Amino acid sequence: MPDIAYINGEFVPLQEACVSLNDRAYYFADAVYEVCTTFGGRLFIFDSHMDRLENSLRGVKIEYRVDRPYLAGLMEEGMRRAGYAESLVYLQISRGSGLRDKRFPAGPERNLVLTVREKRPIPPERFRQGIRLILVPDERWAHCNYKTVMLLPNVLAHQAALDEGKDDALFFHPEGGMIYEATSANIFLVHGGRLATPPEGPKILSGTVRKYLIDLARRNGLEVDEHPINRTDLGNADEAFLTGTTTEVLGIVEADGAQLGDGHPGPITRRLHGIFRESVGTAPVEYGE
Amino acid sequence: MPDIAYINGEFVPLQEACVSLNDRAYYFADAVYEVCTTFGGRLFIFDSHMDRLENSLRGVKIEYRVDRPYLAGLMEEGMRRAGYAESLVYLQISRGSGLRDKRFPAGPERNLVLTVREKRPIPPERFRQGIRLILVPDERWAHCNYKTVMLLPNVLAHQAALDEGKDDALFFHPEGGMIYEATSANIFLVHGGRLATPPEGPKILSGTVRKYLIDLARRNGLEVDEHPINRTDLGNADEAFLTGTTTEVLGIVEADGAQLGDGHPGPITRRLHGIFRESVGTAPVEYGE
């Protein structure tokens, strides 16, 4: 089977999958989600995603008991049916279905939807070249630490970057100049050999790979500060990179209209990406050092 | 036929209606909508809704040509099939369908969905008793003047009000104390015989009934100021009421923990509701003056 969806208790081809028009995700953005990836065909840091899923559910008051063995089994069954070497597994839980009414639905029924698509890794050239980012004022809602489908501002910011011939956008606070994150990835700066990334807070989705990488960097002798960063810090950085489930460790070579470093992914970025690849058991990108 | 939906070019019972899992409304909140009502079986201020729909589409950069005769015809056909004396017609336009990717889809295909439900008017007792509101910090995104499905904060605020035994919530700015609007209605204050309502801006959805009522009030010799209002103004008001498509003119008798006026919908509120009812050709609520 090609791309696949699990919905209403059965697996169907993704292109044919349909959800009720009465699903609150559809008209109220009343849902949370996770995107898991595989390395070597196995789900990567599954528990980290489930921790965050529980946090998101709690944050927006959707009562749903996360049964990890059940969900892992469902994902693996979907992956088996789809048959890809590497998969991207999307899981969404909405507050339920019902005629459009803001009050929480009375029943305990939540809508669980799962999709399995083929993972298309970022091409090595893109890792080697690095990416260019614009800055956009953060116009999102107040609880971006919960992974909800309230993503229209992310869509608009990402498209604005593409329209300017860049790759993605960074959200910043128009008054304080604080930089939060990209439209689906966290940011790290490198300055004087130390890493810095914005601390957890309502404007940062605490990335599973962000945590994973902080830990990996520290175990490899790098110091990582979690503190607020602003536009000036970004401009003064020796290097910068994004982290994310599909992003891995991706160098930033231009941001806010200015070149970063020498215009290529920096040595610490490349080194960390190598360490990351090694730790997940996949072949490193040849950066041609 | 009972409640009805128009989707993918055909009318189906609402309960059976399903949309593609790949609709961007479902996973990105990438859609705008309108809710029209009828009086005497006819669509009320349809053009006002279409003006706003065009503004919302433009605001979030969804390219869709609003063909008013076509949409009016579709709504009327749905109303005819549903067969209700009075209907509530919901119209949603999403940016389209496709595998989950933030970039705008290449094709010109938008998803139009329409539902027709029976309009259940607010009972006269509720108009007579008035409603009680809590205040909640405004945690919505920056563009509430566009009528998008980014409604999770509205859902949470409305439920918070119900959980406190009240009827709805007013969004206010936690720093300035400015009051914006309720979760699906605009607010008016009455002070010394004059009306005041917050001006149009990014935190106010410019209500079709808000505009209609401002015009109606002025033609009936009342002065209406559109200027920012804050918590203090609310506390000092002689009367206050909400306006909205299903709300009409609904007195507020308690807000922010304090009684307003004498705890009953005030005389100007009652008079305006009477004028409103007369202008739309429906029987007035007997307020028992």
Coordinates of C-alpha atoms in Angstrom, one line a residue:
Chain A
M1 CA 0.0 0.0 0.0
P2 CA 1.3 3.5 -0.7
D3 CA 0.9 6.4 1.8
I4 CA -1.6 5.2 4.4
A5 CA -4.0 6.6 7.0
Y6 CA -5.5 5.1 10.0
I7 CA -8.9 6.6 10.7
N8 CA -12.1 5.4 12.4
G9 CA -10.4 2.2 13.3
E10 CA -9.1 1.1 9.9
F11 CA -6.2 1.6 7.5
V12 CA -7.0 3.1 4.2
P13 CA -4.9 4.7 1.4
L14 CA -4.1 8.3 2.4
Q15 CA -5.5 9.8 -0.8
E16 CA -8.9 8.2 -0.1
A17 CA -9.0 9.0 3.6
C18 CA -11.8 11.2 4.8
V19 CA -12.8 12.6 8.1
S20 CA -16.1 13.8 9.4
L21 CA -17.0 17.4 8.5
N22 CA -18.1 17.5 12.1
D23 CA -14.5 16.9 13.4
R24 CA -13.6 19.9 15.6
A25 CA -10.1 19.9 14.1
Y26 CA -11.7 21.0 10.8
Y27 CA -13.6 24.1 12.0
F28 CA -12.1 25.0 15.4
A29 CA -8.4 23.9 15.1
D30 CA -9.3 21.9 18.2
A31 CA -6.6 19.2 17.9
V32 CA -3.0 18.4 18.8
Y33 CA -0.5 16.3 16.8
E34 CA 3.0 14.8 16.6
V35 CA 5.2 13.8 13.7
C36 CA 7.5 10.9 14.3
T37 CA 10.3 9.7 12.1
T38 CA 12.2 6.5 11.7
F39 CA 15.9 5.7 11.4
G40 CA 16.7 2.2 10.3
G41 CA 13.0 1.6 10.0
R42 CA 12.4 2.1 13.8
L43 CA 10.5 4.9 15.5
F44 CA 13.0 7.5 16.8
I45 CA 12.7 8.8 20.3
F46 CA 9.0 7.7 20.5
D47 CA 8.8 8.4 24.2
S48 CA 9.9 11.9 23.8
H49 CA 7.0 12.5 21.3
M50 CA 4.6 10.8 23.7
D51 CA 5.8 13.0 26.6
R52 CA 5.1 16.1 24.5
L53 CA 1.8 14.8 23.2
E54 CA 0.6 14.4 26.8
N55 CA 1.8 17.9 27.6
S56 CA -0.1 19.3 24.6
L57 CA -3.3 17.4 25.5
R58 CA -3.1 18.6 29.0
G59 CA -2.3 22.2 27.9
V60 CA -5.5 22.5 25.7
K61 CA -7.6 20.3 28.1
I62 CA -8.3 17.4 25.7
E63 CA -8.9 14.4 27.9
Y64 CA -7.2 11.5 26.3
R65 CA -5.2 8.7 27.8
V66 CA -2.0 8.2 25.9
D67 CA -1.6 4.4 25.7
R68 CA 2.0 4.2 24.5
P69 CA 2.2 0.5 23.6
Y70 CA -1.1 0.8 21.7
L71 CA 0.0 3.9 19.7
A72 CA 3.4 2.4 19.0
G73 CA 1.7 -0.8 17.8
L74 CA -0.6 1.2 15.6
M75 CA 2.3 3.2 14.1
E76 CA 4.3 0.1 13.5
E77 CA 1.3 -1.7 11.9
G78 CA 0.9 1.3 9.6
M79 CA 4.6 1.3 8.7
R80 CA 4.4 -2.4 8.0
R81 CA 1.5 -1.9 5.7
A82 CA 3.0 1.1 3.9
G83 CA 6.2 -0.8 3.5
Y84 CA 8.6 2.1 3.2
A85 CA 12.3 1.8 4.3
E86 CA 11.9 5.0 6.3
S87 CA 8.6 6.6 7.3
L88 CA 7.2 9.8 8.6
V89 CA 4.3 9.0 11.0
Y90 CA 1.8 11.8 11.7
L91 CA -0.6 11.4 14.7
Q92 CA -3.4 13.8 15.4
I93 CA -5.9 13.8 18.2
S94 CA -8.9 16.1 18.1
R95 CA -11.4 16.9 20.9
G96 CA -14.0 14.9 19.0
S97 CA -16.9 15.4 16.6
G98 CA -20.2 17.1 16.9
L99 CA -22.4 19.9 15.5
R100 CA -20.4 23.1 15.6
D101 CA -20.6 24.4 19.2
K102 CA -17.6 25.8 21.2
R103 CA -18.5 24.0 24.4
F104 CA -16.5 20.9 24.9
P105 CA -18.4 17.8 23.7
A106 CA -20.0 15.8 26.4
G107 CA -18.8 12.3 25.4
P108 CA -15.4 10.9 25.9
E109 CA -14.8 10.2 22.2
R110 CA -11.7 11.8 20.7
N111 CA -10.7 11.4 17.1
L112 CA -7.4 9.7 16.5
V113 CA -5.9 9.9 13.0
L114 CA -2.6 8.6 11.9
T115 CA -0.9 8.8 8.6
V116 CA 2.3 7.0 7.3
R117 CA 4.2 8.6 4.4
E118 CA 7.5 7.8 2.9
K119 CA 10.2 9.9 4.5
R120 CA 12.0 11.9 1.9
P121 CA 15.3 12.9 3.6
I122 CA 16.8 16.3 3.0
P123 CA 19.2 16.0 0.1
P124 CA 22.9 16.1 1.0
E125 CA 23.4 19.2 -1.1
R126 CA 21.0 21.1 1.0
F127 CA 22.9 20.2 4.2
R128 CA 26.1 21.2 2.4
Q129 CA 24.7 24.5 1.2
G130 CA 22.8 25.4 4.2
I131 CA 19.6 27.5 4.2
R132 CA 18.6 31.1 4.2
L133 CA 16.0 32.5 6.6
I134 CA 13.9 35.7 6.8
L135 CA 12.6 37.1 10.1
V136 CA 8.9 37.6 10.6
P137 CA 7.1 39.2 13.5
D138 CA 5.6 36.5 15.7
E139 CA 1.8 36.7 15.2
R140 CA 1.0 33.3 16.6
W141 CA -1.2 32.6 19.6
A142 CA 0.1 32.5 23.2
H143 CA 0.7 28.8 23.6
C144 CA 3.0 27.6 20.9
N145 CA 4.6 25.2 23.4
Y146 CA 1.5 23.0 22.8
K147 CA 1.7 21.3 19.4
T148 CA -1.7 22.2 18.1
V149 CA -3.0 22.6 14.5
M150 CA -3.2 26.4 15.0
L151 CA -0.7 26.6 12.1
L152 CA -2.0 29.3 9.8
P153 CA 0.6 31.8 10.9
N154 CA 3.3 29.2 10.3
V155 CA 1.9 28.6 6.8
L156 CA 1.9 32.3 6.0
A157 CA 5.4 32.8 7.4
H158 CA 6.9 29.8 5.5
Q159 CA 5.3 31.0 2.2
A160 CA 6.5 34.5 2.8
A161 CA 10.1 33.1 3.0
L162 CA 9.6 31.1 -0.2
D163 CA 8.1 34.2 -1.9
E164 CA 11.4 36.1 -1.1
G165 CA 13.4 33.3 -2.5
K166 CA 14.5 32.0 0.9
D167 CA 14.0 28.7 2.7
D168 CA 12.1 29.4 5.9
A169 CA 11.2 32.1 8.4
L170 CA 12.2 32.7 12.0
F171 CA 9.5 34.2 14.3
F172 CA 10.8 37.1 16.4
H173 CA 9.1 39.4 18.9
P174 CA 8.6 42.8 17.1
E175 CA 9.2 44.8 20.2
G176 CA 11.9 43.0 22.1
G177 CA 13.6 41.5 19.1
M178 CA 13.7 38.1 20.7
I179 CA 14.0 35.2 18.3
Y180 CA 11.9 32.2 19.0
E181 CA 12.0 29.4 16.4
A182 CA 11.5 28.7 12.7
T183 CA 8.1 27.5 11.3
S184 CA 8.8 23.9 12.2
A185 CA 12.2 23.7 13.8
N186 CA 14.2 25.1 16.7
I187 CA 17.2 27.4 16.3
F188 CA 20.7 27.2 17.8
L189 CA 23.5 29.7 17.6
V190 CA 27.2 29.0 18.0
H191 CA 29.4 31.8 19.5
G192 CA 32.9 31.4 20.6
G193 CA 32.5 27.6 20.6
R194 CA 29.4 27.6 22.8
L195 CA 25.9 26.8 21.8
A196 CA 22.9 28.9 22.7
T197 CA 19.2 28.2 22.1
P198 CA 16.1 29.9 23.4
P199 CA 14.8 28.4 26.6
E200 CA 11.5 26.5 26.8
G201 CA 8.5 28.9 27.1
P202 CA 5.1 29.6 25.6
K203 CA 6.7 30.8 22.3
I204 CA 8.9 27.7 21.8
L205 CA 7.8 24.3 20.9
S206 CA 10.1 22.1 22.9
G207 CA 11.5 20.1 20.0
T208 CA 12.2 16.4 20.6
V209 CA 15.4 16.8 18.5
R210 CA 16.3 20.0 20.3
K211 CA 16.4 18.1 23.6
Y212 CA 18.2 15.2 22.0
L213 CA 20.8 17.4 20.5
I214 CA 21.4 19.4 23.7
D215 CA 22.2 16.1 25.4
L216 CA 24.3 14.9 22.5
A217 CA 26.3 18.1 22.4
R218 CA 27.0 18.1 26.1
R219 CA 28.1 14.5 26.1
N220 CA 30.5 15.5 23.4
G221 CA 32.1 18.2 25.4
L222 CA 30.2 21.2 24.0
E223 CA 28.6 23.8 26.3
V224 CA 24.9 24.6 25.7
D225 CA 23.2 27.7 27.1
E226 CA 19.5 27.9 27.1
H227 CA 18.8 31.6 27.2
P228 CA 16.9 34.2 25.2
I229 CA 18.5 35.2 21.9
N230 CA 17.8 38.3 19.9
R231 CA 18.5 39.7 16.4
T232 CA 21.8 41.1 17.4
D233 CA 23.0 37.7 18.8
L234 CA 21.9 36.2 15.6
G235 CA 23.9 38.7 13.5
N236 CA 27.0 38.2 15.7
A237 CA 26.9 34.4 15.7
D238 CA 29.8 32.4 14.2
E239 CA 27.3 29.7 13.1
A240 CA 23.6 28.9 13.4
F241 CA 21.5 25.9 12.7
L242 CA 18.0 24.5 12.9
T243 CA 17.0 21.2 14.5
G244 CA 13.8 19.2 14.0
T245 CA 12.4 15.8 13.3
T246 CA 13.0 16.0 9.6
T247 CA 15.5 18.8 9.7
E248 CA 18.1 16.9 11.8
V249 CA 20.9 19.6 12.1
L250 CA 20.7 22.0 9.3
G251 CA 23.1 24.9 8.9
I252 CA 21.8 28.5 8.4
V253 CA 24.0 30.5 6.1
E254 CA 21.9 33.7 5.9
A255 CA 19.4 35.2 8.2
D256 CA 17.7 38.6 8.4
G257 CA 19.3 39.7 5.2
A258 CA 22.9 39.1 6.3
Q259 CA 25.4 36.3 5.7
L260 CA 26.3 34.2 8.7
G261 CA 29.9 33.2 9.2
D262 CA 31.6 32.5 5.8
G263 CA 28.3 31.6 4.1
H264 CA 28.7 27.9 4.6
P265 CA 27.5 25.6 7.4
G266 CA 30.1 26.1 10.1
P267 CA 32.5 23.5 11.6
I268 CA 30.5 22.9 14.8
T269 CA 27.3 22.6 12.9
R270 CA 28.9 20.0 10.6
R271 CA 30.5 18.2 13.5
L272 CA 27.1 18.0 15.4
H273 CA 25.3 16.8 12.3
G274 CA 27.9 14.0 12.1
I275 CA 27.5 13.1 15.7
F276 CA 23.7 13.1 15.2
R277 CA 23.9 10.9 12.2
E278 CA 26.3 8.5 14.0
S279 CA 24.0 8.3 17.0
V280 CA 20.9 7.4 14.9
G281 CA 23.0 4.9 12.8
T282 CA 22.8 6.5 9.4
A283 CA 25.6 7.5 7.0
P284 CA 27.0 11.0 7.5
V285 CA 26.7 13.8 5.0
E286 CA 30.0 14.4 3.2
Y287 CA 30.6 18.1 3.9
G288 CA 33.9 17.9 1.9
E289 CA 36.1 19.2 4.7
Chain B
M1 CA -33.6 16.3 4.4
P2 CA -32.4 17.2 7.9
D3 CA -29.2 19.2 8.5
I4 CA -27.3 19.3 5.2
A5 CA -23.9 19.8 3.8
Y6 CA -22.6 20.8 0.4
I7 CA -19.3 19.3 -0.3
N8 CA -17.3 18.2 -3.4
G9 CA -20.2 19.5 -5.5
E10 CA -23.1 17.6 -3.9
F11 CA -25.6 17.9 -1.1
V12 CA -25.5 15.2 1.6
P13 CA -26.8 14.8 5.1
L14 CA -24.5 16.7 7.5
Q15 CA -24.0 13.7 9.7
E16 CA -22.6 11.7 6.8
A17 CA -20.5 14.5 5.3
C18 CA -16.9 13.8 5.1
V19 CA -13.9 15.9 4.0
S20 CA -10.5 14.8 2.8
L21 CA -8.0 14.2 5.5
N22 CA -5.7 16.1 3.2
D23 CA -7.8 19.3 3.5
R24 CA -5.5 22.0 4.9
A25 CA -8.3 23.2 7.2
Y26 CA -7.9 19.9 9.0
Y27 CA -4.2 20.0 9.9
F28 CA -3.2 23.7 9.4
A29 CA -6.3 25.7 10.3
D30 CA -5.8 27.1 6.8
A31 CA -9.4 28.3 6.1
V32 CA -11.8 31.1 6.5
Y33 CA -15.6 31.0 7.1
E34 CA -18.8 32.9 7.4
V35 CA -22.1 32.1 9.3
C36 CA -25.2 33.6 7.7
T37 CA -28.7 33.5 9.3
T38 CA -32.1 34.0 7.9
F39 CA -35.1 36.0 9.0
G40 CA -38.4 35.2 7.4
G41 CA -36.6 32.4 5.5
R42 CA -34.3 34.9 3.6
L43 CA -30.6 35.4 4.0
F44 CA -29.9 38.4 6.2
I45 CA -27.3 41.0 5.1
F46 CA -25.7 38.5 2.7
D47 CA -23.5 41.2 1.1
S48 CA -22.1 42.2 4.4
H49 CA -21.0 38.6 4.9
M50 CA -19.5 38.4 1.4
D51 CA -17.6 41.7 2.0
R52 CA -16.1 40.2 5.1
L53 CA -15.4 36.9 3.4
E54 CA -13.4 38.7 0.7
N55 CA -11.5 40.6 3.3
S56 CA -10.6 37.4 5.2
L57 CA -9.5 35.6 2.0
R58 CA -7.3 38.6 1.1
G59 CA -6.0 38.8 4.6
V60 CA -4.7 35.2 4.7
K61 CA -3.8 35.2 1.0
I62 CA -6.3 32.6 -0.2
E63 CA -7.0 33.2 -3.9
Y64 CA -10.6 32.6 -4.4
R65 CA -13.1 34.7 -6.4
V66 CA -16.2 35.2 -4.4
D67 CA -19.1 34.8 -6.9
R68 CA -22.0 36.2 -4.9
P69 CA -24.9 35.1 -7.1
Y70 CA -23.4 31.6 -7.2
L71 CA -22.9 31.4 -3.4
A72 CA -26.3 32.9 -2.7
G73 CA -27.8 30.3 -5.1
L74 CA -26.0 27.5 -3.4
M75 CA -27.1 28.6 0.1
E76 CA -30.7 29.0 -1.0
E77 CA -30.6 25.6 -2.7
G78 CA -29.3 24.1 0.6
M79 CA -32.0 25.9 2.6
R80 CA -34.7 24.6 0.2
R81 CA -33.5 21.1 0.5
A82 CA -33.1 21.3 4.3
G83 CA -36.6 22.8 4.5
Y84 CA -36.3 24.7 7.8
A85 CA -38.4 27.8 8.5
E86 CA -35.2 29.6 9.6
S87 CA -31.6 28.4 8.8
L88 CA -28.1 28.9 9.9
V89 CA -25.8 28.6 6.9
Y90 CA -22.1 28.0 7.4
L91 CA -19.6 28.5 4.6
Q92 CA -16.0 27.5 4.8
I93 CA -13.2 28.0 2.2
S94 CA -9.9 26.3 2.7
R95 CA -6.7 26.9 0.7
G96 CA -7.1 23.4 -0.7
S97 CA -6.0 19.8 -0.3
G98 CA -2.7 18.1 -0.6
L99 CA -0.1 16.2 1.3
R100 CA 0.9 18.1 4.4
D101 CA 3.3 20.8 3.3
K102 CA 3.3 24.4 4.6
R103 CA 3.9 25.9 1.2
F104 CA 0.8 27.1 -0.7
P105 CA -0.6 24.4 -3.0
A106 CA 0.3 24.9 -6.6
G107 CA -3.2 24.5 -8.1
P108 CA -6.1 26.9 -8.0
E109 CA -8.4 24.5 -6.3
R110 CA -10.0 25.7 -3.0
N111 CA -12.3 23.6 -0.9
L112 CA -15.7 25.1 -0.5
V113 CA -17.9 23.5 2.2
L114 CA -21.4 24.7 3.2
T115 CA -23.7 23.4 5.8
V116 CA -27.4 24.3 6.6
R117 CA -28.7 23.7 10.0
E118 CA -31.9 24.7 11.7
K119 CA -31.6 28.0 13.4
R120 CA -32.5 27.6 17.1
P121 CA -33.2 31.2 18.3
I122 CA -32.1 32.3 21.7
P123 CA -35.1 31.7 24.0
P124 CA -36.9 34.9 25.1
E125 CA -36.1 34.1 28.8
R126 CA -32.4 34.4 28.0
F127 CA -32.9 37.8 26.4
R128 CA -35.0 38.9 29.4
Q129 CA -32.5 37.6 32.0
G130 CA -29.3 38.7 30.2
I131 CA -26.0 36.9 30.3
R132 CA -22.9 36.8 32.6
L133 CA -19.4 37.1 31.3
I134 CA -15.9 36.4 32.6
L135 CA -12.9 38.2 31.3
V136 CA -10.0 36.2 29.9
P137 CA -6.6 37.4 28.7
D138 CA -6.5 37.6 24.9
E139 CA -4.2 34.8 23.8
R140 CA -5.4 34.7 20.2
W141 CA -3.2 35.3 17.2
A142 CA -2.6 38.8 15.7
H143 CA -5.3 38.8 13.0
C144 CA -8.6 38.2 14.6
N145 CA -10.1 40.6 12.1
Y146 CA -10.0 37.8 9.6
K147 CA -12.6 35.2 10.2
T148 CA -10.4 32.1 10.2
V149 CA -10.8 28.7 11.8
M150 CA -8.0 29.5 14.3
L151 CA -10.6 29.1 17.0
L152 CA -9.0 27.0 19.7
P153 CA -8.5 30.0 22.1
N154 CA -12.2 30.9 21.6
V155 CA -13.1 27.3 22.4
L156 CA -11.0 27.4 25.6
A157 CA -12.3 30.8 26.7
H158 CA -15.9 29.8 26.1
Q159 CA -15.5 26.6 28.1
A160 CA -13.7 28.4 30.9
A161 CA -16.8 30.6 31.2
L162 CA -19.2 27.6 31.3
D163 CA -16.9 26.0 33.9
E164 CA -17.4 29.0 36.1
G165 CA -21.1 28.9 35.7
K166 CA -21.2 31.9 33.4
D167 CA -22.3 32.3 29.8
D168 CA -19.3 33.5 27.8
A169 CA -15.9 35.2 28.0
L170 CA -14.6 38.6 26.9
F171 CA -11.1 38.8 25.6
F172 CA -9.0 41.6 27.2
H173 CA -5.4 42.7 26.9
P174 CA -3.7 41.6 30.1
E175 CA -1.4 44.7 30.1
G176 CA -3.5 47.6 28.9
G177 CA -6.8 46.2 30.1
M178 CA -8.5 46.9 26.8
I179 CA -11.6 44.8 26.1
Y180 CA -11.9 43.4 22.6
E181 CA -14.9 41.1 22.1
A182 CA -16.6 37.9 23.3
T183 CA -15.8 34.5 21.8
S184 CA -18.3 35.0 18.9
A185 CA -19.9 38.4 19.4
N186 CA -19.0 42.1 19.7
I187 CA -19.6 44.2 22.8
F188 CA -21.3 47.6 23.2
L189 CA -21.4 49.7 26.4
V190 CA -24.0 52.3 27.2
H191 CA -22.9 55.2 29.3
G192 CA -25.0 58.4 29.8
G193 CA -27.2 57.4 26.9
R194 CA -24.4 57.0 24.5
L195 CA -23.2 53.8 22.9
A196 CA -19.5 52.8 22.7
T197 CA -17.9 49.8 21.0
P198 CA -14.3 49.0 20.3
P199 CA -13.1 50.3 16.9
E200 CA -12.2 47.9 14.1
G201 CA -8.7 46.6 14.4
P202 CA -6.7 43.3 14.4
K203 CA -8.2 42.1 17.6
I204 CA -11.8 42.7 16.6
L205 CA -13.8 40.8 14.1
S206 CA -15.9 43.4 12.4
G207 CA -19.3 41.9 13.0
T208 CA -21.9 42.2 10.3
V209 CA -24.5 42.8 13.0
R210 CA -22.2 45.2 14.8
K211 CA -22.2 47.4 11.7
Y212 CA -25.9 46.9 11.1
L213 CA -26.7 47.9 14.7
I214 CA -24.4 51.0 14.7
D215 CA -26.3 52.2 11.7
L216 CA -29.7 51.3 13.2
A217 CA -28.9 53.1 16.5
R218 CA -27.7 56.2 14.7
R219 CA -30.8 56.3 12.5
N220 CA -32.8 56.1 15.8
G221 CA -31.1 59.1 17.3
L222 CA -28.5 57.4 19.4
E223 CA -24.9 58.4 19.4
V224 CA -22.3 55.6 18.9
D225 CA -18.7 56.1 19.6
E226 CA -16.2 53.6 18.2
H227 CA -13.3 53.9 20.6
P228 CA -11.2 51.6 22.8
I229 CA -12.9 50.5 26.0
N230 CA -11.2 49.0 29.1
R231 CA -12.2 47.1 32.2
T232 CA -12.9 50.3 34.1
D233 CA -15.3 51.5 31.4
L234 CA -17.0 48.2 31.5
G235 CA -17.4 48.5 35.3
N236 CA -18.8 52.0 35.0
A237 CA -21.2 51.3 32.2
D238 CA -25.0 51.8 32.7
E239 CA -25.7 48.9 30.4
A240 CA -23.8 46.5 28.1
F241 CA -24.8 44.1 25.4
L242 CA -23.4 41.8 22.8
T243 CA -24.2 41.7 19.1
G244 CA -23.8 38.8 16.7
T245 CA -25.4 36.8 13.9
T246 CA -27.2 34.5 16.3
T247 CA -26.9 36.8 19.4
E248 CA -28.9 39.7 17.9
V249 CA -28.8 42.2 20.8
L250 CA -28.2 40.4 24.1
G251 CA -28.0 42.2 27.4
I252 CA -25.0 41.6 29.7
V253 CA -26.0 41.7 33.4
E254 CA -22.7 40.7 35.0
A255 CA -19.1 41.0 33.8
D256 CA -15.7 40.6 35.4
G257 CA -17.4 39.5 38.7
A258 CA -19.5 42.6 39.1
Q259 CA -23.2 43.3 38.4
L260 CA -23.9 45.7 35.6
G261 CA -26.7 48.3 36.1
D262 CA -29.5 46.9 38.1
G263 CA -28.8 43.3 37.1
H264 CA -31.3 43.3 34.2
P265 CA -30.9 44.1 30.6
G266 CA -31.1 47.9 30.5
P267 CA -33.7 50.2 28.8
I268 CA -31.5 51.1 25.8
T269 CA -30.5 47.5 25.3
R270 CA -34.1 46.5 25.3
R271 CA -35.1 49.3 23.0
L272 CA -32.3 48.5 20.5
H273 CA -33.3 44.8 20.5
G274 CA -36.9 45.9 19.7
I275 CA -35.7 48.1 16.9
F276 CA -33.5 45.3 15.6
R277 CA -36.4 42.8 15.7
E278 CA -38.7 45.3 14.0
S279 CA -36.1 46.0 11.2
V280 CA -35.7 42.2 10.5
G281 CA -39.4 41.7 10.6
T282 CA -39.7 39.3 13.6
A283 CA -41.8 39.6 16.7
P284 CA -40.2 41.5 19.6
V285 CA -39.2 39.8 22.9
E286 CA -41.6 40.8 25.6
Y287 CA -39.3 42.3 28.2
G288 CA -42.2 43.1 30.5
E289 CA -41.6 46.8 30.9

